[in-house]
Amino acid sequence: MAGRTARLVLLAGAAALASGSQGDREPVYRDCVHRCEERNCSGGALRHFRSRQPIYMSLAGWTCQDDCKYECMWVTVGLYLKEGHKVPQFHGKVSLNAWFWSTVFHTKDTDLTEKMDYFCASTVILHSVYLCCVRTVGLQHPAVASAFRALLLLMLTAHVSYLSLVHFDYGYNLAANVAIGLVNVVWWLAWCLRNQRRLPHVRKCMVVVLLLQGLSLLELLDFPPFFWVLDAHAIWHISTIPVHVLFFSFLEDDSLYLLKESEAKFKLD
């Protein structure tokens, strides 16, 4: 019992440390956000921000603080590139939260930890779909991405509410995640195939999507654990770690491409 308690305490501490990505902890970023919020997020400045904010962003819950974090993220990225450093990660909480609750659930199986594990897994899948929407549609049509985000949030709320308040149906949960996962795979692959010649780095995304789809078969299989330790579910968890590293590499390359494209348009203007 003491050993399990100690592991949970250590995991909680690790989650607290990981709640902010490298970019979030960067002093330049934090100072920029602090000064931006002081300057723009109170009094007359806040009223001015709200008056010029598009209605779709207001409905999507985009606040002045969110705007400051977004603007300061790009300021920090620009400074990193100027100094020859790699682009830092920002706001990397969704996947970390899912991995944390998955670890807690496998350490101690309770009704709460099981639900948090399942719900966070669904959140990660929906977040990937939203990310795909932002990359493929949202850059040109932000209103569409905002409306789609609201739809996904409603879907997640309905999904969690049904499983929590009506019936915790394992079959339904699996079918729902598989269906959303297929939408995610088809959408990403279609975009990658259409852009692979123009943007060679999207091949990394294709590899990630195909690997995750193949590895997901482990979740549908059931066999005796190797050495009575590694079953299909455990192997799936281990196998997804390097895949996410590759996906972050794609996001880094794609962000650099978008930043250069944005700079080129700015110079032309």
PDB file of C-alpha atoms in Angstrom:
ATOM      1  CA  MET A   1       0.000   0.000   0.000  1.00  0.00           C
ATOM      2  CA  ALA A   2       2.795   2.426   0.928  1.00  0.00           C
ATOM      3  CA  GLY A   3       4.582   1.657  -2.330  1.00  0.00           C
ATOM      4  CA  ARG A   4       1.489   2.405  -4.418  1.00  0.00           C
ATOM      5  CA  THR A   5       0.871   5.609  -2.483  1.00  0.00           C
ATOM      6  CA  ALA A   6       4.439   6.728  -3.108  1.00  0.00           C
ATOM      7  CA  ARG A   7       4.095   6.035  -6.844  1.00  0.00           C
ATOM      8  CA  LEU A   8       0.897   8.073  -7.011  1.00  0.00           C
ATOM      9  CA  VAL A   9       2.543  10.980  -5.188  1.00  0.00           C
ATOM     10  CA  LEU A  10       5.485  10.893  -7.595  1.00  0.00           C
ATOM     11  CA  LEU A  11       3.136  10.743 -10.592  1.00  0.00           C
ATOM     12  CA  ALA A  12       1.166  13.701  -9.292  1.00  0.00           C
ATOM     13  CA  GLY A  13       4.379  15.665  -8.902  1.00  0.00           C
ATOM     14  CA  ALA A  14       5.508  14.725 -12.394  1.00  0.00           C
ATOM     15  CA  ALA A  15       2.173  15.813 -13.812  1.00  0.00           C
ATOM     16  CA  ALA A  16       2.473  19.158 -12.048  1.00  0.00           C
ATOM     17  CA  LEU A  17       5.949  19.678 -13.476  1.00  0.00           C
ATOM     18  CA  ALA A  18       4.811  18.633 -16.946  1.00  0.00           C
ATOM     19  CA  SER A  19       1.683  20.786 -16.940  1.00  0.00           C
ATOM     20  CA  GLY A  20       3.624  23.531 -18.658  1.00  0.00           C
ATOM     21  CA  SER A  21       5.687  22.822 -21.755  1.00  0.00           C
ATOM     22  CA  GLN A  22       9.136  24.307 -22.319  1.00  0.00           C
ATOM     23  CA  GLY A  23       7.687  27.314 -24.103  1.00  0.00           C
ATOM     24  CA  ASP A  24       5.203  27.957 -21.307  1.00  0.00           C
ATOM     25  CA  ARG A  25       8.058  28.090 -18.773  1.00  0.00           C
ATOM     26  CA  GLU A  26      10.230  30.414 -20.870  1.00  0.00           C
ATOM     27  CA  PRO A  27      10.748  33.709 -18.938  1.00  0.00           C
ATOM     28  CA  VAL A  28      10.410  35.761 -22.123  1.00  0.00           C
ATOM     29  CA  TYR A  29       7.033  34.161 -22.839  1.00  0.00           C
ATOM     30  CA  ARG A  30       5.761  34.545 -19.262  1.00  0.00           C
ATOM     31  CA  ASP A  31       6.872  38.170 -19.078  1.00  0.00           C
ATOM     32  CA  CYS A  32       5.286  38.900 -22.452  1.00  0.00           C
ATOM     33  CA  VAL A  33       1.971  37.378 -21.335  1.00  0.00           C
ATOM     34  CA  HIS A  34       2.078  39.281 -18.040  1.00  0.00           C
ATOM     35  CA  ARG A  35       2.706  42.630 -19.747  1.00  0.00           C
ATOM     36  CA  CYS A  36       0.114  41.921 -22.438  1.00  0.00           C
ATOM     37  CA  GLU A  37      -2.573  41.074 -19.882  1.00  0.00           C
ATOM     38  CA  GLU A  38      -1.769  44.188 -17.836  1.00  0.00           C
ATOM     39  CA  ARG A  39      -1.948  46.350 -20.943  1.00  0.00           C
ATOM     40  CA  ASN A  40      -4.938  44.830 -22.735  1.00  0.00           C
ATOM     41  CA  CYS A  41      -7.092  42.742 -20.396  1.00  0.00           C
ATOM     42  CA  SER A  42      -8.645  45.239 -18.005  1.00  0.00           C
ATOM     43  CA  GLY A  43     -10.634  48.461 -18.062  1.00  0.00           C
ATOM     44  CA  GLY A  44     -11.051  50.333 -21.323  1.00  0.00           C
ATOM     45  CA  ALA A  45      -8.499  48.169 -23.122  1.00  0.00           C
ATOM     46  CA  LEU A  46     -10.540  45.057 -22.364  1.00  0.00           C
ATOM     47  CA  ARG A  47     -13.741  46.730 -23.565  1.00  0.00           C
ATOM     48  CA  HIS A  48     -11.936  47.693 -26.768  1.00  0.00           C
ATOM     49  CA  PHE A  49     -10.742  44.097 -27.231  1.00  0.00           C
ATOM     50  CA  ARG A  50     -14.271  42.760 -26.783  1.00  0.00           C
ATOM     51  CA  SER A  51     -15.775  45.340 -29.111  1.00  0.00           C
ATOM     52  CA  ARG A  52     -13.503  44.360 -31.998  1.00  0.00           C
ATOM     53  CA  GLN A  53     -13.526  40.613 -31.288  1.00  0.00           C
ATOM     54  CA  PRO A  54     -15.346  38.588 -33.970  1.00  0.00           C
ATOM     55  CA  ILE A  55     -18.556  37.017 -32.690  1.00  0.00           C
ATOM     56  CA  TYR A  56     -17.434  33.480 -33.538  1.00  0.00           C
ATOM     57  CA  MET A  57     -14.334  33.876 -31.353  1.00  0.00           C
ATOM     58  CA  SER A  58     -16.430  35.196 -28.493  1.00  0.00           C
ATOM     59  CA  LEU A  59     -18.840  32.259 -28.776  1.00  0.00           C
ATOM     60  CA  ALA A  60     -15.903  29.853 -28.824  1.00  0.00           C
ATOM     61  CA  GLY A  61     -14.697  31.260 -25.490  1.00  0.00           C
ATOM     62  CA  TRP A  62     -11.574  33.021 -26.794  1.00  0.00           C
ATOM     63  CA  THR A  63     -10.553  35.473 -24.062  1.00  0.00           C
ATOM     64  CA  CYS A  64      -8.146  38.371 -23.897  1.00  0.00           C
ATOM     65  CA  GLN A  65      -5.782  36.149 -21.905  1.00  0.00           C
ATOM     66  CA  ASP A  66      -5.952  33.508 -24.648  1.00  0.00           C
ATOM     67  CA  ASP A  67      -5.120  36.168 -27.209  1.00  0.00           C
ATOM     68  CA  CYS A  68      -2.093  37.286 -25.195  1.00  0.00           C
ATOM     69  CA  LYS A  69      -0.831  33.710 -24.887  1.00  0.00           C
ATOM     70  CA  TYR A  70      -1.235  33.181 -28.624  1.00  0.00           C
ATOM     71  CA  GLU A  71       0.556  36.388 -29.608  1.00  0.00           C
ATOM     72  CA  CYS A  72       3.354  35.856 -27.079  1.00  0.00           C
ATOM     73  CA  MET A  73       3.829  32.282 -28.261  1.00  0.00           C
ATOM     74  CA  TRP A  74       4.778  33.569 -31.716  1.00  0.00           C
ATOM     75  CA  VAL A  75       6.987  36.284 -30.220  1.00  0.00           C
ATOM     76  CA  THR A  76       8.867  33.607 -28.294  1.00  0.00           C
ATOM     77  CA  VAL A  77       9.108  31.334 -31.340  1.00  0.00           C
ATOM     78  CA  GLY A  78      10.579  34.216 -33.343  1.00  0.00           C
ATOM     79  CA  LEU A  79      13.228  34.848 -30.671  1.00  0.00           C
ATOM     80  CA  TYR A  80      14.142  31.154 -30.531  1.00  0.00           C
ATOM     81  CA  LEU A  81      14.610  31.053 -34.307  1.00  0.00           C
ATOM     82  CA  LYS A  82      16.587  34.291 -34.301  1.00  0.00           C
ATOM     83  CA  GLU A  83      19.013  32.816 -31.767  1.00  0.00           C
ATOM     84  CA  GLY A  84      19.294  29.557 -33.686  1.00  0.00           C
ATOM     85  CA  HIS A  85      17.435  27.411 -31.144  1.00  0.00           C
ATOM     86  CA  LYS A  86      14.831  24.731 -31.775  1.00  0.00           C
ATOM     87  CA  VAL A  87      11.189  25.775 -31.531  1.00  0.00           C
ATOM     88  CA  PRO A  88       9.822  25.007 -28.039  1.00  0.00           C
ATOM     89  CA  GLN A  89       6.560  23.229 -27.344  1.00  0.00           C
ATOM     90  CA  PHE A  90       3.658  25.245 -25.931  1.00  0.00           C
ATOM     91  CA  HIS A  91       0.542  24.206 -24.050  1.00  0.00           C
ATOM     92  CA  GLY A  92       1.297  20.474 -24.159  1.00  0.00           C
ATOM     93  CA  LYS A  93      -1.306  19.513 -21.552  1.00  0.00           C
ATOM     94  CA  VAL A  94      -3.873  17.359 -23.344  1.00  0.00           C
ATOM     95  CA  SER A  95      -1.704  14.315 -24.132  1.00  0.00           C
ATOM     96  CA  LEU A  96       0.163  14.563 -20.813  1.00  0.00           C
ATOM     97  CA  ASN A  97      -3.128  14.584 -18.927  1.00  0.00           C
ATOM     98  CA  ALA A  98      -4.291  11.469 -20.769  1.00  0.00           C
ATOM     99  CA  TRP A  99      -1.030   9.617 -20.095  1.00  0.00           C
ATOM    100  CA  PHE A 100      -1.144  10.641 -16.433  1.00  0.00           C
ATOM    101  CA  TRP A 101      -4.646   9.280 -15.862  1.00  0.00           C
ATOM    102  CA  SER A 102      -3.866   6.156 -17.840  1.00  0.00           C
ATOM    103  CA  THR A 103      -0.903   5.500 -15.545  1.00  0.00           C
ATOM    104  CA  VAL A 104      -2.985   6.175 -12.439  1.00  0.00           C
ATOM    105  CA  PHE A 105      -5.733   3.854 -13.689  1.00  0.00           C
ATOM    106  CA  HIS A 106      -3.297   1.014 -14.336  1.00  0.00           C
ATOM    107  CA  THR A 107      -1.740   1.565 -10.924  1.00  0.00           C
ATOM    108  CA  LYS A 108      -5.075   1.513  -9.083  1.00  0.00           C
ATOM    109  CA  ASP A 109      -8.264   0.439 -10.846  1.00  0.00           C
ATOM    110  CA  THR A 110     -11.212   2.313  -9.370  1.00  0.00           C
ATOM    111  CA  ASP A 111     -14.420   3.679 -10.834  1.00  0.00           C
ATOM    112  CA  LEU A 112     -12.956   7.205 -10.891  1.00  0.00           C
ATOM    113  CA  THR A 113      -9.567   6.317 -12.387  1.00  0.00           C
ATOM    114  CA  GLU A 114     -11.180   4.101 -15.030  1.00  0.00           C
ATOM    115  CA  LYS A 115     -13.520   6.869 -16.151  1.00  0.00           C
ATOM    116  CA  MET A 116     -10.740   9.470 -16.192  1.00  0.00           C
ATOM    117  CA  ASP A 117      -8.602   7.137 -18.304  1.00  0.00           C
ATOM    118  CA  TYR A 118     -11.410   6.540 -20.821  1.00  0.00           C
ATOM    119  CA  PHE A 119     -12.592  10.147 -20.943  1.00  0.00           C
ATOM    120  CA  CYS A 120      -9.076  11.559 -21.406  1.00  0.00           C
ATOM    121  CA  ALA A 121      -8.436   9.067 -24.213  1.00  0.00           C
ATOM    122  CA  SER A 122     -11.574  10.294 -25.981  1.00  0.00           C
ATOM    123  CA  THR A 123     -10.427  13.876 -25.444  1.00  0.00           C
ATOM    124  CA  VAL A 124      -7.076  13.178 -27.110  1.00  0.00           C
ATOM    125  CA  ILE A 125      -8.781  11.676 -30.187  1.00  0.00           C
ATOM    126  CA  LEU A 126     -11.165  14.627 -30.506  1.00  0.00           C
ATOM    127  CA  HIS A 127      -8.264  17.031 -30.008  1.00  0.00           C
ATOM    128  CA  SER A 128      -6.424  15.392 -32.904  1.00  0.00           C
ATOM    129  CA  VAL A 129      -9.509  15.820 -35.089  1.00  0.00           C
ATOM    130  CA  TYR A 130      -9.727  19.475 -34.083  1.00  0.00           C
ATOM    131  CA  LEU A 131      -6.019  19.962 -34.798  1.00  0.00           C
ATOM    132  CA  CYS A 132      -6.558  18.462 -38.237  1.00  0.00           C
ATOM    133  CA  CYS A 133      -9.457  20.852 -38.846  1.00  0.00           C
ATOM    134  CA  VAL A 134      -7.363  23.860 -37.809  1.00  0.00           C
ATOM    135  CA  ARG A 135      -4.476  22.840 -40.088  1.00  0.00           C
ATOM    136  CA  THR A 136      -6.541  21.930 -43.140  1.00  0.00           C
ATOM    137  CA  VAL A 137      -9.406  24.432 -42.930  1.00  0.00           C
ATOM    138  CA  GLY A 138      -9.044  26.780 -39.982  1.00  0.00           C
ATOM    139  CA  LEU A 139      -6.048  28.757 -41.228  1.00  0.00           C
ATOM    140  CA  GLN A 140      -8.102  30.021 -44.150  1.00  0.00           C
ATOM    141  CA  HIS A 141     -11.504  29.960 -42.417  1.00  0.00           C
ATOM    142  CA  PRO A 142     -11.131  30.532 -38.649  1.00  0.00           C
ATOM    143  CA  ALA A 143     -14.901  30.713 -38.157  1.00  0.00           C
ATOM    144  CA  VAL A 144     -15.271  27.153 -39.430  1.00  0.00           C
ATOM    145  CA  ALA A 145     -12.625  25.891 -37.011  1.00  0.00           C
ATOM    146  CA  SER A 146     -14.271  27.707 -34.088  1.00  0.00           C
ATOM    147  CA  ALA A 147     -17.695  26.293 -34.925  1.00  0.00           C
ATOM    148  CA  PHE A 148     -16.206  22.827 -35.322  1.00  0.00           C
ATOM    149  CA  ARG A 149     -14.496  23.144 -31.943  1.00  0.00           C
ATOM    150  CA  ALA A 150     -17.836  23.983 -30.341  1.00  0.00           C
ATOM    151  CA  LEU A 151     -19.358  20.904 -32.001  1.00  0.00           C
ATOM    152  CA  LEU A 152     -16.568  18.659 -30.717  1.00  0.00           C
ATOM    153  CA  LEU A 153     -16.980  20.042 -27.205  1.00  0.00           C
ATOM    154  CA  LEU A 154     -20.700  19.280 -27.357  1.00  0.00           C
ATOM    155  CA  MET A 155     -19.946  15.752 -28.560  1.00  0.00           C
ATOM    156  CA  LEU A 156     -17.445  15.218 -25.744  1.00  0.00           C
ATOM    157  CA  THR A 157     -19.907  16.580 -23.170  1.00  0.00           C
ATOM    158  CA  ALA A 158     -22.670  14.291 -24.438  1.00  0.00           C
ATOM    159  CA  HIS A 159     -20.303  11.300 -24.506  1.00  0.00           C
ATOM    160  CA  VAL A 160     -19.045  11.855 -20.967  1.00  0.00           C
ATOM    161  CA  SER A 161     -22.527  12.625 -19.636  1.00  0.00           C
ATOM    162  CA  TYR A 162     -24.000   9.442 -21.087  1.00  0.00           C
ATOM    163  CA  LEU A 163     -21.232   7.229 -19.714  1.00  0.00           C
ATOM    164  CA  SER A 164     -21.291   8.961 -16.319  1.00  0.00           C
ATOM    165  CA  LEU A 165     -24.998   9.501 -15.738  1.00  0.00           C
ATOM    166  CA  VAL A 166     -26.821   6.915 -17.847  1.00  0.00           C
ATOM    167  CA  HIS A 167     -24.786   3.781 -18.441  1.00  0.00           C
ATOM    168  CA  PHE A 168     -21.077   3.061 -18.628  1.00  0.00           C
ATOM    169  CA  ASP A 169     -21.228   1.034 -21.825  1.00  0.00           C
ATOM    170  CA  TYR A 170     -17.822  -0.349 -22.827  1.00  0.00           C
ATOM    171  CA  GLY A 171     -19.035  -1.400 -26.261  1.00  0.00           C
ATOM    172  CA  TYR A 172     -20.464   2.024 -27.034  1.00  0.00           C
ATOM    173  CA  ASN A 173     -17.302   3.762 -25.785  1.00  0.00           C
ATOM    174  CA  LEU A 174     -15.127   1.573 -28.005  1.00  0.00           C
ATOM    175  CA  ALA A 175     -17.376   2.073 -31.047  1.00  0.00           C
ATOM    176  CA  ALA A 176     -17.472   5.845 -30.534  1.00  0.00           C
ATOM    177  CA  ASN A 177     -13.685   6.117 -30.243  1.00  0.00           C
ATOM    178  CA  VAL A 178     -13.123   3.870 -33.270  1.00  0.00           C
ATOM    179  CA  ALA A 179     -15.552   5.949 -35.360  1.00  0.00           C
ATOM    180  CA  ILE A 180     -13.925   9.250 -34.415  1.00  0.00           C
ATOM    181  CA  GLY A 181     -10.511   7.666 -34.904  1.00  0.00           C
ATOM    182  CA  LEU A 182     -11.428   6.651 -38.450  1.00  0.00           C
ATOM    183  CA  VAL A 183     -12.561  10.203 -39.222  1.00  0.00           C
ATOM    184  CA  ASN A 184      -9.231  11.414 -37.870  1.00  0.00           C
ATOM    185  CA  VAL A 185      -7.241   8.950 -39.981  1.00  0.00           C
ATOM    186  CA  VAL A 186      -9.106   9.597 -43.246  1.00  0.00           C
ATOM    187  CA  TRP A 187      -8.972  13.388 -42.822  1.00  0.00           C
ATOM    188  CA  TRP A 188      -5.254  13.517 -42.016  1.00  0.00           C
ATOM    189  CA  LEU A 189      -4.323  11.046 -44.774  1.00  0.00           C
ATOM    190  CA  ALA A 190      -6.370  12.888 -47.396  1.00  0.00           C
ATOM    191  CA  TRP A 191      -4.618  16.154 -46.540  1.00  0.00           C
ATOM    192  CA  CYS A 192      -1.185  14.507 -46.464  1.00  0.00           C
ATOM    193  CA  LEU A 193      -1.626  12.807 -49.830  1.00  0.00           C
ATOM    194  CA  ARG A 194      -2.765  16.075 -51.389  1.00  0.00           C
ATOM    195  CA  ASN A 195       0.232  18.027 -50.037  1.00  0.00           C
ATOM    196  CA  GLN A 196       3.111  15.528 -49.844  1.00  0.00           C
ATOM    197  CA  ARG A 197       4.850  16.795 -52.986  1.00  0.00           C
ATOM    198  CA  ARG A 198       4.605  20.446 -52.002  1.00  0.00           C
ATOM    199  CA  LEU A 199       5.367  19.831 -48.319  1.00  0.00           C
ATOM    200  CA  PRO A 200       7.730  16.863 -47.871  1.00  0.00           C
ATOM    201  CA  HIS A 201       7.481  16.983 -44.073  1.00  0.00           C
ATOM    202  CA  VAL A 202       3.858  15.813 -44.187  1.00  0.00           C
ATOM    203  CA  ARG A 203       5.195  12.322 -44.847  1.00  0.00           C
ATOM    204  CA  LYS A 204       6.025  12.193 -41.162  1.00  0.00           C
ATOM    205  CA  CYS A 205       2.355  12.785 -40.457  1.00  0.00           C
ATOM    206  CA  MET A 206       1.380   9.988 -42.840  1.00  0.00           C
ATOM    207  CA  VAL A 207       3.710   7.561 -41.061  1.00  0.00           C
ATOM    208  CA  VAL A 208       2.283   8.572 -37.682  1.00  0.00           C
ATOM    209  CA  VAL A 209      -1.325   8.128 -38.811  1.00  0.00           C
ATOM    210  CA  LEU A 210      -0.665   4.720 -40.357  1.00  0.00           C
ATOM    211  CA  LEU A 211       1.349   3.520 -37.367  1.00  0.00           C
ATOM    212  CA  LEU A 212      -1.300   4.598 -34.873  1.00  0.00           C
ATOM    213  CA  GLN A 213      -3.999   2.912 -36.954  1.00  0.00           C
ATOM    214  CA  GLY A 214      -1.980  -0.294 -37.064  1.00  0.00           C
ATOM    215  CA  LEU A 215      -1.088  -0.178 -33.373  1.00  0.00           C
ATOM    216  CA  SER A 216      -4.716   0.424 -32.454  1.00  0.00           C
ATOM    217  CA  LEU A 217      -5.369  -3.194 -33.495  1.00  0.00           C
ATOM    218  CA  LEU A 218      -3.594  -4.164 -30.286  1.00  0.00           C
ATOM    219  CA  GLU A 219      -6.508  -2.620 -28.381  1.00  0.00           C
ATOM    220  CA  LEU A 220      -8.873  -4.998 -30.175  1.00  0.00           C
ATOM    221  CA  LEU A 221      -6.754  -8.122 -29.576  1.00  0.00           C
ATOM    222  CA  ASP A 222      -6.488 -10.213 -26.462  1.00  0.00           C
ATOM    223  CA  PHE A 223      -3.740 -12.708 -25.731  1.00  0.00           C
ATOM    224  CA  PRO A 224      -1.908 -13.992 -22.642  1.00  0.00           C
ATOM    225  CA  PRO A 225       0.762 -11.521 -21.465  1.00  0.00           C
ATOM    226  CA  PHE A 226       4.339 -12.215 -22.508  1.00  0.00           C
ATOM    227  CA  PHE A 227       6.198 -13.284 -19.359  1.00  0.00           C
ATOM    228  CA  TRP A 228       2.865 -12.546 -17.605  1.00  0.00           C
ATOM    229  CA  VAL A 229       3.731  -8.855 -17.785  1.00  0.00           C
ATOM    230  CA  LEU A 230       3.220  -7.448 -21.290  1.00  0.00           C
ATOM    231  CA  ASP A 231      -0.269  -7.926 -22.669  1.00  0.00           C
ATOM    232  CA  ALA A 232      -1.713  -6.304 -25.826  1.00  0.00           C
ATOM    233  CA  HIS A 233      -2.805  -3.180 -23.963  1.00  0.00           C
ATOM    234  CA  ALA A 234       0.593  -2.677 -22.338  1.00  0.00           C
ATOM    235  CA  ILE A 235       2.393  -3.151 -25.659  1.00  0.00           C
ATOM    236  CA  TRP A 236       0.064  -0.588 -27.237  1.00  0.00           C
ATOM    237  CA  HIS A 237       0.954   1.984 -24.579  1.00  0.00           C
ATOM    238  CA  ILE A 238       4.686   1.387 -24.996  1.00  0.00           C
ATOM    239  CA  SER A 239       4.502   1.480 -28.793  1.00  0.00           C
ATOM    240  CA  THR A 240       2.735   4.855 -28.950  1.00  0.00           C
ATOM    241  CA  ILE A 241       5.570   6.715 -27.182  1.00  0.00           C
ATOM    242  CA  PRO A 242       7.975   6.971 -30.172  1.00  0.00           C
ATOM    243  CA  VAL A 243       5.041   7.651 -32.492  1.00  0.00           C
ATOM    244  CA  HIS A 244       4.164  10.807 -30.570  1.00  0.00           C
ATOM    245  CA  VAL A 245       7.783  11.925 -30.753  1.00  0.00           C
ATOM    246  CA  LEU A 246       7.592  11.650 -34.551  1.00  0.00           C
ATOM    247  CA  PHE A 247       4.285  13.529 -34.599  1.00  0.00           C
ATOM    248  CA  PHE A 248       5.799  16.379 -32.593  1.00  0.00           C
ATOM    249  CA  SER A 249       8.654  16.486 -35.118  1.00  0.00           C
ATOM    250  CA  PHE A 250       6.050  16.917 -37.877  1.00  0.00           C
ATOM    251  CA  LEU A 251       4.305  19.686 -35.904  1.00  0.00           C
ATOM    252  CA  GLU A 252       7.640  21.431 -35.416  1.00  0.00           C
ATOM    253  CA  ASP A 253       8.490  21.272 -39.141  1.00  0.00           C
ATOM    254  CA  ASP A 254       5.007  22.383 -40.120  1.00  0.00           C
ATOM    255  CA  SER A 255       5.054  25.300 -37.668  1.00  0.00           C
ATOM    256  CA  LEU A 256       8.375  26.472 -39.095  1.00  0.00           C
ATOM    257  CA  TYR A 257       6.941  26.250 -42.614  1.00  0.00           C
ATOM    258  CA  LEU A 258       3.874  28.289 -41.618  1.00  0.00           C
ATOM    259  CA  LEU A 259       6.037  30.849 -39.844  1.00  0.00           C
ATOM    260  CA  LYS A 260       8.258  31.317 -42.911  1.00  0.00           C
ATOM    261  CA  GLU A 261       5.196  31.546 -45.146  1.00  0.00           C
ATOM    262  CA  SER A 262       3.711  34.173 -42.845  1.00  0.00           C
ATOM    263  CA  GLU A 263       6.945  36.171 -42.831  1.00  0.00           C
ATOM    264  CA  ALA A 264       7.112  36.046 -46.629  1.00  0.00           C
ATOM    265  CA  LYS A 265       3.563  37.388 -46.941  1.00  0.00           C
ATOM    266  CA  PHE A 266       4.335  40.118 -44.400  1.00  0.00           C
ATOM    267  CA  LYS A 267       7.351  41.250 -46.421  1.00  0.00           C
ATOM    268  CA  LEU A 268       5.271  41.344 -49.611  1.00  0.00           C
ATOM    269  CA  ASP A 269       2.623  43.457 -47.884  1.00  0.00           C
TER     270      ASP A 269
END
